[in-house]
Every structure is written in structure tokens, then in C-alpha cells.
Amino acid sequence: MKGNMEERACELAVYIIENRATVRAAAKKYGISKSTVHKDLSERLPTFNHTLYLQVKDILEENKAERHIRGGIATRRKYKGE
């Protein structure tokens, strides 16, 4: 996954858009850190592909708004033994 940062940022964005994935899921899929994914999408992508950035930004904002719900579900599963 190392190499051209522009290609990596576009590939990450397309993956997140197609799968409606989280930053964590994208990082796991490509074997890079969450910090790298976030930096690629929020800082690098807007400079060379603004339309793709706007699409991925909507999904990231939606994920951010839902994360407290996902955390509650994960805690419930943990203590119920699921």
C-alpha cells in the first residue's frame, strides 16, 4: 500500500464510499494506521480530487455521528457474551 500517496488516498476513498466503511475498517483492510487513513482523506485528497473528497467526507461525518451508538452495541455484546 506504500508508494504514491495520491493513488492510496483515492483507493481508500473509493473503498470507503463503496462499502460505507469506517476509517478503522479501511486501515485494517489496507494494513496501514488509522492516522494515515485519516490524513490521506482529510488533508491530501482535497488537494487533488475535491469531488471524491466531498463524497467521502459525507460518509465520514455520518460515521462520526453514529460512533456512540456502535460503542454501546459493542459494550452490550461484550457483557452479554455474544
Coordinates of C-alpha atoms in Angstrom, one line a residue:
M1 CA 0.0 0.0 0.0
K2 CA 3.0 2.2 0.2
G3 CA 4.0 4.3 -2.7
N4 CA 2.1 7.1 -4.4
M5 CA 0.1 8.9 -1.8
E6 CA -2.4 10.3 -4.3
E7 CA -3.2 6.8 -5.5
R8 CA -3.5 5.5 -2.0
A9 CA -5.8 8.3 -0.9
C10 CA -8.1 7.7 -4.0
E11 CA -8.1 4.0 -3.4
L12 CA -9.0 4.5 0.3
A13 CA -11.8 6.9 -0.6
V14 CA -13.3 4.6 -3.2
Y15 CA -13.2 1.7 -0.7
I16 CA -15.0 3.8 2.0
I17 CA -17.6 5.1 -0.5
E18 CA -18.4 1.7 -2.0
N19 CA -18.5 -0.2 1.4
R20 CA -19.7 2.7 3.6
A21 CA -16.7 1.6 5.7
T22 CA -15.2 3.3 8.8
V23 CA -11.7 4.6 8.9
R24 CA -10.8 1.7 11.2
A25 CA -12.1 -0.8 8.7
A26 CA -10.2 0.8 5.8
A27 CA -7.0 0.8 7.8
K28 CA -7.4 -2.8 8.7
K29 CA -8.1 -3.8 5.0
Y30 CA -5.0 -2.0 3.7
G31 CA -2.7 -2.7 6.6
I32 CA -2.0 0.9 7.5
S33 CA -2.7 3.0 10.6
K34 CA -6.0 4.9 11.2
S35 CA -3.9 8.1 11.4
T36 CA -2.6 7.5 7.9
V37 CA -6.1 6.9 6.5
H38 CA -7.4 10.0 8.2
K39 CA -4.6 12.2 7.0
D40 CA -4.9 10.8 3.4
L41 CA -8.6 11.5 3.3
S42 CA -8.8 14.8 5.2
E43 CA -5.6 16.6 4.1
R44 CA -4.2 15.0 0.9
L45 CA -7.3 14.0 -1.0
P46 CA -8.9 17.6 -1.2
T47 CA -5.8 19.0 -2.9
F48 CA -6.1 16.8 -6.0
N49 CA -9.6 15.3 -6.1
H50 CA -12.1 17.6 -4.4
T51 CA -15.2 15.8 -5.7
L52 CA -14.1 12.5 -4.3
Y53 CA -13.3 14.2 -1.1
L54 CA -16.8 15.6 -0.8
Q55 CA -18.3 12.2 -1.2
V56 CA -16.1 10.5 1.3
K57 CA -16.5 13.4 3.8
D58 CA -20.2 12.8 4.0
I59 CA -19.7 9.2 4.9
L60 CA -17.0 10.1 7.5
E61 CA -19.3 12.6 9.1
E62 CA -22.1 10.1 9.2
N63 CA -19.8 7.5 10.8
K64 CA -18.7 10.1 13.4
A65 CA -22.3 10.9 14.3
E66 CA -23.1 7.2 14.7
R67 CA -20.0 6.1 16.7
H68 CA -21.6 6.5 20.1
I69 CA -24.3 4.0 19.0
R70 CA -21.7 1.5 17.7
G71 CA -19.8 1.8 21.0
G72 CA -22.9 1.0 23.0
I73 CA -23.7 -2.0 20.9
A74 CA -20.2 -3.3 21.2
T75 CA -20.3 -2.9 25.0
R76 CA -23.7 -4.7 25.2
R77 CA -22.3 -7.7 23.1
K78 CA -19.2 -7.8 25.4
Y79 CA -21.2 -8.1 28.6
K80 CA -23.9 -10.4 27.1
G81 CA -21.3 -12.8 25.9
E82 CA -22.2 -12.6 22.2

